[in-house]
Structures are given as C-alpha cells and as structure tokens.
XYZ file of C-alpha atoms in Angstrom:
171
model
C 139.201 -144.781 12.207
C 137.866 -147.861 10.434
C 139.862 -150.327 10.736
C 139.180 -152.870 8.138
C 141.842 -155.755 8.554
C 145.503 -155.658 10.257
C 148.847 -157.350 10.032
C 151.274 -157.908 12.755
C 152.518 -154.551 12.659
C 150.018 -152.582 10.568
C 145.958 -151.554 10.731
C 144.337 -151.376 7.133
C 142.050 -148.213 7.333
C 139.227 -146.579 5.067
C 140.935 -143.889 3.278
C 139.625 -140.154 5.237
C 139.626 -136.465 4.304
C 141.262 -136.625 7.928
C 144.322 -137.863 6.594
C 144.751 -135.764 3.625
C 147.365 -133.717 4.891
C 149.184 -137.047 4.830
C 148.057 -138.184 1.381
C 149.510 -135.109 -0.258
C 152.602 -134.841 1.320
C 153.369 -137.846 0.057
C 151.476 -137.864 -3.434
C 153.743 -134.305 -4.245
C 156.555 -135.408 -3.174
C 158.670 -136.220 -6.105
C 160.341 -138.962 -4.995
C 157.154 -140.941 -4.555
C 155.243 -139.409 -7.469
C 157.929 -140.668 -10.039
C 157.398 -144.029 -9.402
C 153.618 -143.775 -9.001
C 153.048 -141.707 -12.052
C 153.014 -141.691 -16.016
C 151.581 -137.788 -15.643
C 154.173 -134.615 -15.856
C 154.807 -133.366 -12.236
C 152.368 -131.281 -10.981
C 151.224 -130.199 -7.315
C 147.968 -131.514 -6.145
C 145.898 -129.306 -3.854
C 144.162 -130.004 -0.760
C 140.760 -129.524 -2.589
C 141.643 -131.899 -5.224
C 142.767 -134.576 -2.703
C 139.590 -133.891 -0.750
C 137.885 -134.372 -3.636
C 139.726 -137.365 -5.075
C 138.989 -139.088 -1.574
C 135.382 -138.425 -1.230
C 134.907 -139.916 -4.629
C 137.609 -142.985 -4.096
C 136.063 -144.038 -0.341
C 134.755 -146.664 -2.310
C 137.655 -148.868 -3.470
C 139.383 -151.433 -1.888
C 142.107 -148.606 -1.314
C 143.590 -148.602 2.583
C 145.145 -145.957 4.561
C 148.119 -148.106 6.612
C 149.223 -146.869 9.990
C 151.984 -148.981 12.045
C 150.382 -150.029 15.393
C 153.236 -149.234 17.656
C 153.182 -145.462 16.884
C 149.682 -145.133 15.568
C 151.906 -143.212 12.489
C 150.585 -143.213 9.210
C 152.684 -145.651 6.846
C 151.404 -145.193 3.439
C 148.144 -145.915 1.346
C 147.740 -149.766 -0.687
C 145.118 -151.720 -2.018
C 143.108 -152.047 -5.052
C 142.590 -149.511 -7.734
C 140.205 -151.660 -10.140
C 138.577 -154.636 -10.411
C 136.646 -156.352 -12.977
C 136.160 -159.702 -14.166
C 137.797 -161.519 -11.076
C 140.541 -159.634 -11.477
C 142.010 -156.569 -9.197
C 145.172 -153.796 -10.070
C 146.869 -153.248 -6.805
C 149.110 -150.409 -6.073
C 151.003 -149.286 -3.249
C 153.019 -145.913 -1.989
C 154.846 -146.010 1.309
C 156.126 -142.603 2.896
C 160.036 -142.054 2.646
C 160.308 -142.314 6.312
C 159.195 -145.884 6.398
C 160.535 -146.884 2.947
C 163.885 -149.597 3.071
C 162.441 -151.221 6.301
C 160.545 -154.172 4.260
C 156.988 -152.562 5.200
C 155.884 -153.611 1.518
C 156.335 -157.570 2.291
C 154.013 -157.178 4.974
C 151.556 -155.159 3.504
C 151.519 -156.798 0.099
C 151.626 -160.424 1.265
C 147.815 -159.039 3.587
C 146.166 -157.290 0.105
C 147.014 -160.556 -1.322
C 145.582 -162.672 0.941
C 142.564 -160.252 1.170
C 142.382 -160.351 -2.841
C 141.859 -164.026 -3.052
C 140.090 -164.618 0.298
C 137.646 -161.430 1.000
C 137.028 -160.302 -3.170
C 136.998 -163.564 -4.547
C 139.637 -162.579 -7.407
C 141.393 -165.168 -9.404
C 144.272 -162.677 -10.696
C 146.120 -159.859 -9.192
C 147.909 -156.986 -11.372
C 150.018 -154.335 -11.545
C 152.109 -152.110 -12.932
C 155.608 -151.166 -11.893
C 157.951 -148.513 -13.725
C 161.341 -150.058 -14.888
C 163.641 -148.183 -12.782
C 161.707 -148.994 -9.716
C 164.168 -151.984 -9.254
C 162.778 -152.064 -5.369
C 159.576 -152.538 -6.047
C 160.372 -155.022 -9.212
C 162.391 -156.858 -7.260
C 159.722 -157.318 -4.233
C 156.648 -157.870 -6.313
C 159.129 -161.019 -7.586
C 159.881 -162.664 -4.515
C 155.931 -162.542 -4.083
C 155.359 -164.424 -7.042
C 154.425 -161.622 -9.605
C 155.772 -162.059 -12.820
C 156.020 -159.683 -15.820
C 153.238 -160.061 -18.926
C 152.811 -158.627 -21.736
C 154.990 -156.213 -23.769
C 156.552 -153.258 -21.495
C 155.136 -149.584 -22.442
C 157.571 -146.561 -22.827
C 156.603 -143.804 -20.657
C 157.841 -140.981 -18.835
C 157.832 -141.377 -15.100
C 156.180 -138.686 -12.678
C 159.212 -136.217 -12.991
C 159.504 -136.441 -17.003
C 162.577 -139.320 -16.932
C 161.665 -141.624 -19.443
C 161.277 -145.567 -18.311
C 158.873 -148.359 -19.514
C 156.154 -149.358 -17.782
C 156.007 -153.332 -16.861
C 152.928 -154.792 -16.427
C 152.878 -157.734 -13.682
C 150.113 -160.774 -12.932
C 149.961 -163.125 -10.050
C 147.350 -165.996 -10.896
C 145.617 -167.439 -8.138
C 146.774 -170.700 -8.972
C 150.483 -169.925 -9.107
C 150.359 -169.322 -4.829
C-alpha cells in the first residue's frame, strides 16, 4: 500500500488490482453508478476493472481507506488535467456515505490540487439530482458554469449534467 498523502481520518492510496474486488462492487452498484455515470447500466467485469486500473495507475486517482479500520472508503482524485486545470471526481461506498467523509476528502484533493499539481482551477461535474453532492461541492466554494447538459444518469433516469469550477483565487 502506497500511501501517498492522509487526512485526519483517511490514507490517500495508489489505486491496485488488489483492491478491485472493492472497485467493482461499488462501480456496479446502481446506486453509485447513477450518479457517476452518463452510460446505460451495464456490469463491469473483473477483467475490465483490472484492465481499467493497470492503464489508470497513472492519474492523480486515490484509493481512500479510513485509518481506524484500515476499511476501504471509496476512490477520489483527479480524472484530467490540462492547462493548469484538473476534473476531480469522487465515489464513496454506501456504507460510509451520510457520515460527511466527502468534506474531508474533498477539502485534501483540493489542497493537493493547488499545492502538489500546481493547478489554478478545479472542475467537475455533478448530475442534477445529486442534491448531496451539489450541495457539498457548494459549501466548498464550487460554483456552477456554463450551460447544464441533459443526460440520462447511470440507470437511464434522465437529469442534466452541471458543470462546476473552483478558481484558485476564489479560496
């Protein structure tokens, strides 16, 4: 386990073929995959998650386990970056969800964002009816640009897709 950087309660990890069992669990489950996804519901296999890791070990992309029970939490970090700026995205498991893990985690990436990559502007995109999530990435300091997208979520229920910026200068 590499353990990259850590909050209070968490340890930022390298993604790991290790942990897939975790990754798809969670990644076919649908109520994580319709908030995560614009694509129709499908179930991912272990060789595709294998696969997807080997060739994603190289983003900023961290597996987060809570240091009291060594459990894994979720997966966070960032999908993209170019030009000084980075797409973030986050999934917690259900099991940990409602307990204000994202706070935490988010408020770390962001830090790690501006201090570690040198970005300037941090993005994202959020479905509509993931008020949660809206509602967090808010009280962080996100706010919503651009014109929303229609889409259908992960499980085919149609929503719009908000895109969100926080600008360096606006912490």
């Amino acid at each position: 386990m590499e353990i990259v950087m850590e909050t209070e309660q968490f340890y930022f990890v390298r993604m790991d073929i290790e942990y897939v069992d975790f990754y798809l669990g969670n990644v076919n489950n649908p109520e994580i995959y319709q908030y995560i996804s614009t694509y129709p519901a499908r179930i991912y296999t272990k060789e595709e998650e294998i696969e997807w890791v080997e060739n994603n070990k190289h983003l900023y992309s961290f597996t987060i386990i809570e240091k009291e029970t060594n459990e894994l939490v979720g997966n966070a970090g960032y999908h993209e970056i170019k030009n000084e700026t980075g797409e973030l995205g986050i999934w917690i498991a259900i099991k940990y969800q409602n307990k204000h893990y994202g706070r935490e985690i988010l408020t770390r990436l962001i830090e790690y964002g501006y201090q570690e990559l040198h970005l300037n502007r941090i993005t994202l995109n959020v479905h509509e009816n993931n008020e949660r999530a809206m509602h967090l990435y808010e009280k962080l300091g996100f706010y919503k640009n651009g014109r929303p997208k229609e889409i259908m979520d992960g499980i085919g229920n149609p929503t719009r897709r908000i895109h969100m910026t926080l600008k360096k200068e606006r912490r």
